[in-house]
PDB file of C-alpha atoms (C1' of nucleotides) in Angstrom:
ATOM      1  CA  MET A 582     -11.756  -8.534  42.393  1.00 46.00           C
ATOM      2  CA  LEU A 583     -11.711  -7.173  38.871  1.00 46.00           C
ATOM      3  CA  SER A 584     -11.849  -3.414  38.522  1.00 56.00           C
ATOM      4  CA  GLY A 585     -12.840  -2.037  35.138  1.00 79.00           C
ATOM      5  CA  ILE A 586     -10.487  -0.292  32.797  1.00 87.00           C
ATOM      6  CA  PRO A 587      -9.889   3.281  34.009  1.00 92.00           C
ATOM      7  CA  GLU A 588     -11.586   6.068  32.075  1.00 91.00           C
ATOM      8  CA  GLN A 589      -9.741   7.483  29.133  1.00 95.00           C
ATOM      9  CA  CYS A 590      -8.373  10.872  30.157  1.00 93.00           C
ATOM     10  CA  CYS A 591      -7.109  12.162  26.804  1.00 93.00           C
ATOM     11  CA  THR A 592      -6.214  11.218  23.268  1.00 91.00           C
ATOM     12  CA  LEU A 593      -2.827  11.059  21.624  1.00 92.00           C
ATOM     13  CA  ASP A 594      -2.473  12.726  18.270  1.00 89.00           C
ATOM     14  CA  ILE A 595      -0.948   9.784  16.438  1.00 95.00           C
ATOM     15  CA  SER A 596      -2.278   6.767  14.551  1.00 93.00           C
ATOM     16  CA  GLY A 597      -2.229   4.947  11.240  1.00 95.00           C
ATOM     17  CA  SER A 598       0.587   5.555   8.836  1.00 96.00           C
ATOM     18  CA  GLU A 599       2.068   8.380  10.892  1.00 97.00           C
ATOM     19  CA  GLN A 600       2.346   6.050  13.861  1.00 97.00           C
ATOM     20  CA  GLN A 601       3.904   3.353  11.683  1.00 97.00           C
ATOM     21  CA  SER A 602       6.434   5.839  10.420  1.00 98.00           C
ATOM     22  CA  LEU A 603       7.296   6.922  13.950  1.00 98.00           C
ATOM     23  CA  ILE A 604       7.691   3.322  15.099  1.00 98.00           C
ATOM     24  CA  ALA A 605      10.005   2.612  12.155  1.00 98.00           C
ATOM     25  CA  MET A 606      12.165   5.582  13.203  1.00 98.00           C
ATOM     26  CA  PHE A 607      12.326   4.284  16.777  1.00 98.00           C
ATOM     27  CA  ARG A 608      13.173   0.798  15.594  1.00 98.00           C
ATOM     28  CA  ALA A 609      15.922   2.019  13.260  1.00 98.00           C
ATOM     29  CA  LEU A 610      17.732   3.918  16.009  1.00 98.00           C
ATOM     30  CA  GLY A 611      17.264   1.097  18.495  1.00 98.00           C
ATOM     31  CA  ASN A 612      20.427  -0.561  17.216  1.00 98.00           C
ATOM     32  CA  PRO A 613      23.852   0.509  18.521  1.00 98.00           C
ATOM     33  CA  ILE A 614      25.608   0.365  15.156  1.00 98.00           C
ATOM     34  CA  ARG A 615      22.910   2.327  13.355  1.00 98.00           C
ATOM     35  CA  PHE A 616      22.965   4.896  16.137  1.00 98.00           C
ATOM     36  CA  GLU A 617      26.729   5.262  15.687  1.00 98.00           C
ATOM     37  CA  ILE A 618      26.367   5.467  11.921  1.00 98.00           C
ATOM     38  CA  LEU A 619      23.859   8.300  12.274  1.00 98.00           C
ATOM     39  CA  LYS A 620      26.188  10.091  14.694  1.00 97.00           C
ATOM     40  CA  PHE A 621      29.037   9.650  12.236  1.00 97.00           C
ATOM     41  CA  LEU A 622      26.985  11.018   9.351  1.00 97.00           C
ATOM     42  CA  ILE A 623      25.966  14.063  11.377  1.00 96.00           C
ATOM     43  CA  THR A 624      29.492  14.828  12.572  1.00 95.00           C
ATOM     44  CA  HIS A 625      31.080  14.109   9.180  1.00 95.00           C
ATOM     45  CA  PRO A 626      28.961  15.788   6.521  1.00 91.00           C
ATOM     46  CA  GLY A 627      29.621  14.647   2.977  1.00 88.00           C
ATOM     47  CA  CYS A 628      30.295  11.034   3.864  1.00 95.00           C
ATOM     48  CA  ILE A 629      29.970   8.261   1.327  1.00 97.00           C
ATOM     49  CA  THR A 630      29.317   4.621   2.121  1.00 97.00           C
ATOM     50  CA  GLY A 631      33.010   3.755   1.856  1.00 97.00           C
ATOM     51  CA  ASN A 632      33.937   6.233   4.591  1.00 97.00           C
ATOM     52  CA  ILE A 633      31.579   4.461   6.941  1.00 98.00           C
ATOM     53  CA  VAL A 634      32.883   1.059   5.922  1.00 97.00           C
ATOM     54  CA  ASP A 635      36.426   2.272   6.712  1.00 96.00           C
ATOM     55  CA  HIS A 636      35.375   3.605  10.078  1.00 97.00           C
ATOM     56  CA  PHE A 637      33.401   0.622  11.426  1.00 97.00           C
ATOM     57  CA  PRO A 638      34.615  -2.931  11.992  1.00 97.00           C
ATOM     58  CA  ILE A 639      31.826  -4.527   9.984  1.00 98.00           C
ATOM     59  CA  ALA A 640      31.533  -5.760   6.425  1.00 98.00           C
ATOM     60  CA  GLN A 641      30.555  -3.523   3.527  1.00 98.00           C
ATOM     61  CA  ALA A 642      27.364  -5.499   2.930  1.00 98.00           C
ATOM     62  CA  THR A 643      26.323  -4.982   6.529  1.00 98.00           C
ATOM     63  CA  VAL A 644      26.945  -1.239   6.395  1.00 98.00           C
ATOM     64  CA  SER A 645      24.908  -1.009   3.208  1.00 98.00           C
ATOM     65  CA  GLN A 646      22.075  -2.917   4.880  1.00 98.00           C
ATOM     66  CA  HIS A 647      22.091  -0.600   7.920  1.00 98.00           C
ATOM     67  CA  LEU A 648      22.101   2.449   5.657  1.00 98.00           C
ATOM     68  CA  LYS A 649      19.047   1.067   3.907  1.00 98.00           C
ATOM     69  CA  VAL A 650      17.212   0.678   7.225  1.00 98.00           C
ATOM     70  CA  LEU A 651      18.063   4.268   8.190  1.00 98.00           C
ATOM     71  CA  ARG A 652      17.026   5.504   4.755  1.00 98.00           C
ATOM     72  CA  ASP A 653      13.753   3.547   4.707  1.00 98.00           C
ATOM     73  CA  ALA A 654      12.931   4.882   8.170  1.00 98.00           C
ATOM     74  CA  GLY A 655      13.570   8.423   6.939  1.00 98.00           C
ATOM     75  CA  TRP A 656      16.550   9.323   9.116  1.00 98.00           C
ATOM     76  CA  ILE A 657      18.895   9.855   6.169  1.00 98.00           C
ATOM     77  CA  GLU A 658      18.891  10.760   2.510  1.00 97.00           C
ATOM     78  CA  GLY A 659      21.264   9.353  -0.099  1.00 95.00           C
ATOM     79  CA  GLU A 660      22.481  11.300  -3.094  1.00 94.00           C
ATOM     80  CA  THR A 661      24.259   9.571  -5.966  1.00 93.00           C
ATOM     81  CA  ARG A 662      27.600  11.271  -6.609  1.00 92.00           C
ATOM     82  CA  GLY A 663      29.394   9.511  -9.409  1.00 90.00           C
ATOM     83  CA  PRO A 664      29.711   5.861  -8.527  1.00 92.00           C
ATOM     84  CA  ALA A 665      29.348   6.653  -4.825  1.00 95.00           C
ATOM     85  CA  THR A 666      26.425   7.586  -2.607  1.00 96.00           C
ATOM     86  CA  CYS A 667      26.610  10.563  -0.310  1.00 97.00           C
ATOM     87  CA  TYR A 668      24.456  10.275   2.808  1.00 97.00           C
ATOM     88  CA  CYS A 669      23.212  12.915   5.177  1.00 96.00           C
ATOM     89  CA  LEU A 670      20.615  13.466   7.878  1.00 96.00           C
ATOM     90  CA  ASP A 671      17.112  14.115   6.555  1.00 96.00           C
ATOM     91  CA  LYS A 672      16.540  17.354   8.443  1.00 95.00           C
ATOM     92  CA  GLU A 673      12.869  17.674   7.549  1.00 96.00           C
ATOM     93  CA  LYS A 674      12.024  14.176   8.694  1.00 97.00           C
ATOM     94  CA  PHE A 675      13.998  14.702  11.863  1.00 96.00           C
ATOM     95  CA  ALA A 676      12.151  17.930  12.557  1.00 96.00           C
ATOM     96  CA  TRP A 677       8.910  16.010  12.061  1.00 96.00           C
ATOM     97  CA  PHE A 678      10.076  13.383  14.530  1.00 97.00           C
ATOM     98  CA  LYS A 679      10.839  15.949  17.205  1.00 95.00           C
ATOM     99  CA  ARG A 680       7.561  17.744  16.604  1.00 95.00           C
ATOM    100  CA  LYS A 681       5.523  14.549  16.890  1.00 95.00           C
ATOM    101  CA  ILE A 682       7.325  13.479  20.052  1.00 94.00           C
ATOM    102  CA  GLY A 683       6.517  16.841  21.558  1.00 91.00           C
ATOM    103  CA  GLU A 684       2.887  16.702  20.456  1.00 88.00           C
ATOM    104  CA  ILE A 685       1.826  13.243  21.422  1.00 81.00           C
ATOM    105  CA  PHE A 686       3.400  12.645  24.796  1.00 74.00           C
TER     106      PHE A 686
ATOM    107  CA  MET B 297      39.905   6.574  -6.249  1.00 49.00           C
ATOM    108  CA  LEU B 298      39.600   6.648  -2.477  1.00 48.00           C
ATOM    109  CA  SER B 299      38.864   9.993  -0.891  1.00 58.00           C
ATOM    110  CA  GLY B 300      39.636  10.356   2.817  1.00 79.00           C
ATOM    111  CA  ILE B 301      37.007  10.587   5.472  1.00 87.00           C
ATOM    112  CA  PRO B 302      35.580  14.130   5.601  1.00 92.00           C
ATOM    113  CA  GLU B 303      36.624  16.352   8.484  1.00 92.00           C
ATOM    114  CA  GLN B 304      34.607  16.155  11.647  1.00 95.00           C
ATOM    115  CA  CYS B 305      32.471  19.282  11.815  1.00 93.00           C
ATOM    116  CA  CYS B 306      31.075  18.939  15.330  1.00 93.00           C
ATOM    117  CA  THR B 307      30.561  16.640  18.243  1.00 91.00           C
ATOM    118  CA  LEU B 308      27.358  15.117  19.561  1.00 92.00           C
ATOM    119  CA  ASP B 309      26.757  15.325  23.271  1.00 89.00           C
ATOM    120  CA  ILE B 310      26.038  11.664  23.843  1.00 95.00           C
ATOM    121  CA  SER B 311      28.146   8.584  24.586  1.00 93.00           C
ATOM    122  CA  GLY B 312      28.662   5.717  27.007  1.00 95.00           C
ATOM    123  CA  SER B 313      25.868   4.749  29.353  1.00 96.00           C
ATOM    124  CA  GLU B 314      23.681   7.707  28.381  1.00 97.00           C
ATOM    125  CA  GLN B 315      23.835   6.612  24.760  1.00 97.00           C
ATOM    126  CA  GLN B 316      23.050   3.027  25.735  1.00 97.00           C
ATOM    127  CA  SER B 317      20.049   4.234  27.693  1.00 98.00           C
ATOM    128  CA  LEU B 318      18.810   6.285  24.764  1.00 98.00           C
ATOM    129  CA  ILE B 319      19.219   3.350  22.369  1.00 98.00           C
ATOM    130  CA  ALA B 320      17.248   1.120  24.754  1.00 98.00           C
ATOM    131  CA  MET B 321      14.430   3.675  24.759  1.00 98.00           C
ATOM    132  CA  PHE B 322      14.398   3.763  20.951  1.00 98.00           C
ATOM    133  CA  ARG B 323      14.447  -0.017  20.762  1.00 98.00           C
ATOM    134  CA  ALA B 324      11.601  -0.401  23.250  1.00 98.00           C
ATOM    135  CA  LEU B 325       9.262   1.882  21.295  1.00 98.00           C
ATOM    136  CA  GLY B 326      10.292   0.331  17.978  1.00 98.00           C
ATOM    137  CA  ASN B 327       7.657  -2.361  18.451  1.00 98.00           C
ATOM    138  CA  PRO B 328       4.016  -1.724  17.491  1.00 98.00           C
ATOM    139  CA  ILE B 329       2.489  -3.463  20.499  1.00 98.00           C
ATOM    140  CA  ARG B 330       4.750  -1.707  22.986  1.00 98.00           C
ATOM    141  CA  PHE B 331       3.959   1.603  21.315  1.00 98.00           C
ATOM    142  CA  GLU B 332       0.240   0.898  21.712  1.00 98.00           C
ATOM    143  CA  ILE B 333       0.716  -0.180  25.319  1.00 98.00           C
ATOM    144  CA  LEU B 334       2.485   3.083  26.093  1.00 98.00           C
ATOM    145  CA  LYS B 335      -0.312   5.039  24.392  1.00 97.00           C
ATOM    146  CA  PHE B 336      -2.869   3.100  26.418  1.00 97.00           C
ATOM    147  CA  LEU B 337      -1.038   3.776  29.684  1.00 97.00           C
ATOM    148  CA  ILE B 338      -0.854   7.492  28.911  1.00 96.00           C
ATOM    149  CA  THR B 339      -4.507   7.803  27.949  1.00 95.00           C
ATOM    150  CA  HIS B 340      -5.723   5.558  30.791  1.00 95.00           C
ATOM    151  CA  PRO B 341      -3.894   6.623  33.949  1.00 91.00           C
ATOM    152  CA  GLY B 342      -4.109   4.179  36.827  1.00 88.00           C
ATOM    153  CA  CYS B 343      -3.989   1.060  34.676  1.00 95.00           C
ATOM    154  CA  ILE B 344      -2.913  -2.273  36.057  1.00 97.00           C
ATOM    155  CA  THR B 345      -1.475  -5.130  34.041  1.00 97.00           C
ATOM    156  CA  GLY B 346      -4.846  -6.867  33.831  1.00 97.00           C
ATOM    157  CA  ASN B 347      -6.468  -3.868  32.132  1.00 97.00           C
ATOM    158  CA  ILE B 348      -3.870  -4.081  29.400  1.00 97.00           C
ATOM    159  CA  VAL B 349      -4.320  -7.836  29.076  1.00 97.00           C
ATOM    160  CA  ASP B 350      -8.065  -7.276  28.650  1.00 96.00           C
ATOM    161  CA  HIS B 351      -7.526  -4.618  26.022  1.00 96.00           C
ATOM    162  CA  PHE B 352      -4.985  -6.368  23.774  1.00 97.00           C
ATOM    163  CA  PRO B 353      -5.355  -9.653  21.901  1.00 97.00           C
ATOM    164  CA  ILE B 354      -2.185 -11.184  23.316  1.00 98.00           C
ATOM    165  CA  ALA B 355      -1.448 -13.511  26.200  1.00 98.00           C
ATOM    166  CA  GLN B 356      -0.862 -12.299  29.742  1.00 98.00           C
ATOM    167  CA  ALA B 357       2.715 -13.570  29.688  1.00 98.00           C
ATOM    168  CA  THR B 358       3.432 -11.552  26.566  1.00 98.00           C
ATOM    169  CA  VAL B 359       1.974  -8.368  28.021  1.00 98.00           C
ATOM    170  CA  SER B 360       4.059  -8.828  31.144  1.00 98.00           C
ATOM    171  CA  GLN B 361       7.159  -9.293  29.012  1.00 98.00           C
ATOM    172  CA  HIS B 362       6.468  -6.118  27.028  1.00 98.00           C
ATOM    173  CA  LEU B 363       5.848  -4.169  30.237  1.00 98.00           C
ATOM    174  CA  LYS B 364       9.229  -5.333  31.488  1.00 98.00           C
ATOM    175  CA  VAL B 365      10.935  -4.072  28.335  1.00 98.00           C
ATOM    176  CA  LEU B 366       9.233  -0.678  28.691  1.00 98.00           C
ATOM    177  CA  ARG B 367      10.120  -0.549  32.393  1.00 98.00           C
ATOM    178  CA  ASP B 368      13.761  -1.585  31.854  1.00 98.00           C
ATOM    179  CA  ALA B 369      14.089   1.066  29.149  1.00 98.00           C
ATOM    180  CA  GLY B 370      12.707   3.685  31.533  1.00 97.00           C
ATOM    181  CA  TRP B 371       9.504   4.573  29.714  1.00 98.00           C
ATOM    182  CA  ILE B 372       7.228   3.455  32.556  1.00 97.00           C
ATOM    183  CA  GLU B 373       7.209   2.963  36.301  1.00 96.00           C
ATOM    184  CA  GLY B 374       5.362   0.191  38.137  1.00 95.00           C
ATOM    185  CA  GLU B 375       3.893   0.615  41.588  1.00 94.00           C
ATOM    186  CA  THR B 376       2.710  -2.382  43.568  1.00 92.00           C
ATOM    187  CA  ARG B 377      -0.881  -1.832  44.667  1.00 91.00           C
ATOM    188  CA  GLY B 378      -2.079  -4.827  46.590  1.00 89.00           C
ATOM    189  CA  PRO B 379      -1.646  -7.888  44.419  1.00 90.00           C
ATOM    190  CA  ALA B 380      -1.642  -5.782  41.276  1.00 95.00           C
ATOM    191  CA  THR B 381       0.879  -3.485  39.623  1.00 96.00           C
ATOM    192  CA  CYS B 382      -0.110  -0.009  38.551  1.00 96.00           C
ATOM    193  CA  TYR B 383       1.903   1.350  35.630  1.00 97.00           C
ATOM    194  CA  CYS B 384       2.382   4.883  34.415  1.00 96.00           C
ATOM    195  CA  LEU B 385       4.645   6.941  32.181  1.00 96.00           C
ATOM    196  CA  ASP B 386       7.961   7.854  33.806  1.00 96.00           C
ATOM    197  CA  LYS B 387       7.688  11.595  33.247  1.00 95.00           C
ATOM    198  CA  GLU B 388      11.225  12.413  34.356  1.00 96.00           C
ATOM    199  CA  LYS B 389      12.788   9.858  32.049  1.00 97.00           C
ATOM    200  CA  PHE B 390      10.613  11.013  29.205  1.00 96.00           C
ATOM    201  CA  ALA B 391      11.624  14.622  29.804  1.00 96.00           C
ATOM    202  CA  TRP B 392      15.237  13.455  29.723  1.00 96.00           C
ATOM    203  CA  PHE B 393      14.588  11.692  26.415  1.00 97.00           C
ATOM    204  CA  LYS B 394      13.134  14.806  24.805  1.00 95.00           C
ATOM    205  CA  ARG B 395      15.931  16.973  26.150  1.00 95.00           C
ATOM    206  CA  LYS B 396      18.639  14.639  24.812  1.00 95.00           C
ATOM    207  CA  ILE B 397      16.989  14.384  21.409  1.00 94.00           C
ATOM    208  CA  GLY B 398      16.949  18.144  21.235  1.00 91.00           C
ATOM    209  CA  GLU B 399      20.553  18.479  22.393  1.00 88.00           C
ATOM    210  CA  ILE B 400      22.339  15.928  20.298  1.00 81.00           C
ATOM    211  CA  PHE B 401      20.821  16.224  16.870  1.00 73.00           C
TER     212      PHE B 401
ATOM    213  C1'  DC C1360      33.157  -1.685 -25.105  1.00 70.38           C
ATOM    214  C1'  DT C1361      36.241  -3.025 -21.246  1.00 70.38           C
ATOM    215  C1'  DT C1362      38.122  -1.961 -16.920  1.00 70.38           C
ATOM    216  C1'  DT C1363      37.987   0.060 -12.404  1.00 70.38           C
ATOM    217  C1'  DA C1364      35.673   1.899  -8.368  1.00 70.38           C
ATOM    218  C1'  DT C1365      31.802   1.973  -5.503  1.00 70.38           C
ATOM    219  C1'  DT C1366      27.594   0.398  -3.723  1.00 70.38           C
ATOM    220  C1'  DA C1367      23.494  -2.571  -3.484  1.00 70.38           C
ATOM    221  C1'  DT C1368      21.381  -7.013  -3.345  1.00 70.38           C
ATOM    222  C1'  DC C1369      21.176 -12.168  -2.764  1.00 70.38           C
ATOM    223  C1'  DG C1370      21.511 -16.322  -0.146  1.00 70.38           C
ATOM    224  C1'  DT C1371      22.235 -18.048   4.193  1.00 70.38           C
ATOM    225  C1'  DA C1372      24.014 -18.967   9.038  1.00 70.38           C
ATOM    226  C1'  DA C1373      23.809 -17.391  13.720  1.00 70.38           C
ATOM    227  C1'  DA C1374      21.871 -14.451  17.140  1.00 70.38           C
ATOM    228  C1'  DT C1375      17.973 -12.083  19.093  1.00 70.38           C
ATOM    229  C1'  DA C1376      13.076 -11.033  19.701  1.00 70.38           C
ATOM    230  C1'  DT C1377       8.387 -12.427  20.177  1.00 70.38           C
ATOM    231  C1'  DA C1378       4.718 -15.311  21.557  1.00 70.38           C
ATOM    232  C1'  DC C1379       2.582 -18.853  24.263  1.00 70.38           C
ATOM    233  C1'  DG C1380       1.267 -22.288  28.036  1.00 70.38           C
ATOM    234  C1'  DA C1381       2.740 -23.741  32.367  1.00 70.38           C
ATOM    235  C1'  DT C1382       4.478 -22.630  36.704  1.00 70.38           C
ATOM    236  C1'  DA C1383       6.262 -19.673  40.444  1.00 70.38           C
ATOM    237  C1'  DT C1384       5.794 -15.602  43.279  1.00 70.38           C
ATOM    238  C1'  DA C1385       3.463 -12.026  46.063  1.00 70.38           C
ATOM    239  C1'  DA C1386      -0.292  -9.812  48.411  1.00 70.38           C
ATOM    240  C1'  DC C1387      -4.416 -10.091  50.595  1.00 70.38           C
ATOM    241  C1'  DC C1388      -8.585 -12.395  52.902  1.00 70.38           C
ATOM    242  C1'  DG C1389     -10.746 -15.478  55.965  1.00 70.38           C
TER     243       DG C1389
ATOM    244  C1'  DC D 438      -2.278 -21.529  57.332  1.00 70.38           C
ATOM    245  C1'  DG D 439      -5.006 -22.339  52.879  1.00 70.38           C
ATOM    246  C1'  DG D 440      -7.411 -20.137  49.134  1.00 70.38           C
ATOM    247  C1'  DT D 441      -7.915 -16.411  45.768  1.00 70.38           C
ATOM    248  C1'  DT D 442      -6.306 -12.866  42.725  1.00 70.38           C
ATOM    249  C1'  DA D 443      -2.900 -10.695  40.042  1.00 70.38           C
ATOM    250  C1'  DT D 444       1.486 -10.673  38.029  1.00 70.38           C
ATOM    251  C1'  DA D 445       6.095 -12.319  36.883  1.00 70.38           C
ATOM    252  C1'  DT D 446       9.169 -15.786  35.239  1.00 70.38           C
ATOM    253  C1'  DC D 447      10.508 -20.194  32.869  1.00 70.38           C
ATOM    254  C1'  DG D 448      10.973 -23.152  28.973  1.00 70.38           C
ATOM    255  C1'  DT D 449      10.463 -23.321  24.278  1.00 70.38           C
ATOM    256  C1'  DA D 450       8.785 -22.823  19.393  1.00 70.38           C
ATOM    257  C1'  DT D 451       8.628 -19.561  15.682  1.00 70.38           C
ATOM    258  C1'  DA D 452       9.806 -15.262  13.469  1.00 70.38           C
ATOM    259  C1'  DT D 453      12.806 -11.545  12.717  1.00 70.38           C
ATOM    260  C1'  DT D 454      17.263  -9.321  12.748  1.00 70.38           C
ATOM    261  C1'  DT D 455      22.039  -9.176  11.988  1.00 70.38           C
ATOM    262  C1'  DA D 456      26.176 -10.421   9.808  1.00 70.38           C
ATOM    263  C1'  DC D 457      28.897 -12.236   6.146  1.00 70.38           C
ATOM    264  C1'  DG D 458      30.817 -13.664   1.484  1.00 70.38           C
ATOM    265  C1'  DA D 459      29.587 -13.746  -3.173  1.00 70.38           C
ATOM    266  C1'  DT D 460      27.516 -11.556  -6.900  1.00 70.38           C
ATOM    267  C1'  DA D 461      24.985  -7.990  -9.447  1.00 70.38           C
ATOM    268  C1'  DA D 462      24.370  -3.266 -10.651  1.00 70.38           C
ATOM    269  C1'  DT D 463      25.882   1.497 -11.697  1.00 70.38           C
ATOM    270  C1'  DA D 464      28.848   5.233 -13.036  1.00 70.38           C
ATOM    271  C1'  DA D 465      33.021   6.997 -14.727  1.00 70.38           C
ATOM    272  C1'  DA D 466      37.506   6.524 -17.174  1.00 70.38           C
ATOM    273  C1'  DG D 467      40.247   4.855 -20.835  1.00 70.38           C
TER     274       DG D 467
END
DNA sequence: CTTTATTATCGTAAATATACGATATAACCG
DNA sequence: CGGTTATATCGTATATTTACGATAATAAAG
């Protein structure tokens, strides 16, 4: 016996590009190494890529790739400082993330 | 010229199994279809698997697989109701998620 | 301009995720 | 028990992610 789809009770204030952005943030932090890298960046402000490479048992190319995923998702910002790149949490984007999570669910 | 790793400025209140659980929640919502399924479950309380199958253009087996990922991650709970399974948001786990996000970052 | 230091990107192999049809399982009805 | 309905699981093909070494790009120093 097939019952119909239950009535919609409410709407969620998310769709389109905002939803895509949110999903990308979820996806980026859904990896143990990227999660650890973000933790490391938050607890060690002023870090450059090399510091992360020294601290994790993975190749430099892999670290750089993970940093790109975190940056593309909006979790971190990179600032060129001489030949190095200094990464830090993107506080505005993170505030947006928390706000959206609070709003939609 | 190698500079040392910057001093640790703080700690983040997450590690071990709690961190693993959080990462699993991020990973589960980092997929567009699972995100939509969660939205659908929230806006249509009392849904069974078949309602979701009817609403999305993917096979029943795939829906069931996605529901398992969401359930294993803790986003949803499934209650057997006759031959069907009724899914809904796990409010306690979601509250825990929001609390942790607020605490650690 | 050449060298050195640092990071990003390319190409690719291995692991994981995603999707599907087919089949198994579970609950209910008669 | 046998049939029906609804869902979960299995096996497997394809797509994506992850990791690495090698190489390119960028900035500063000499």
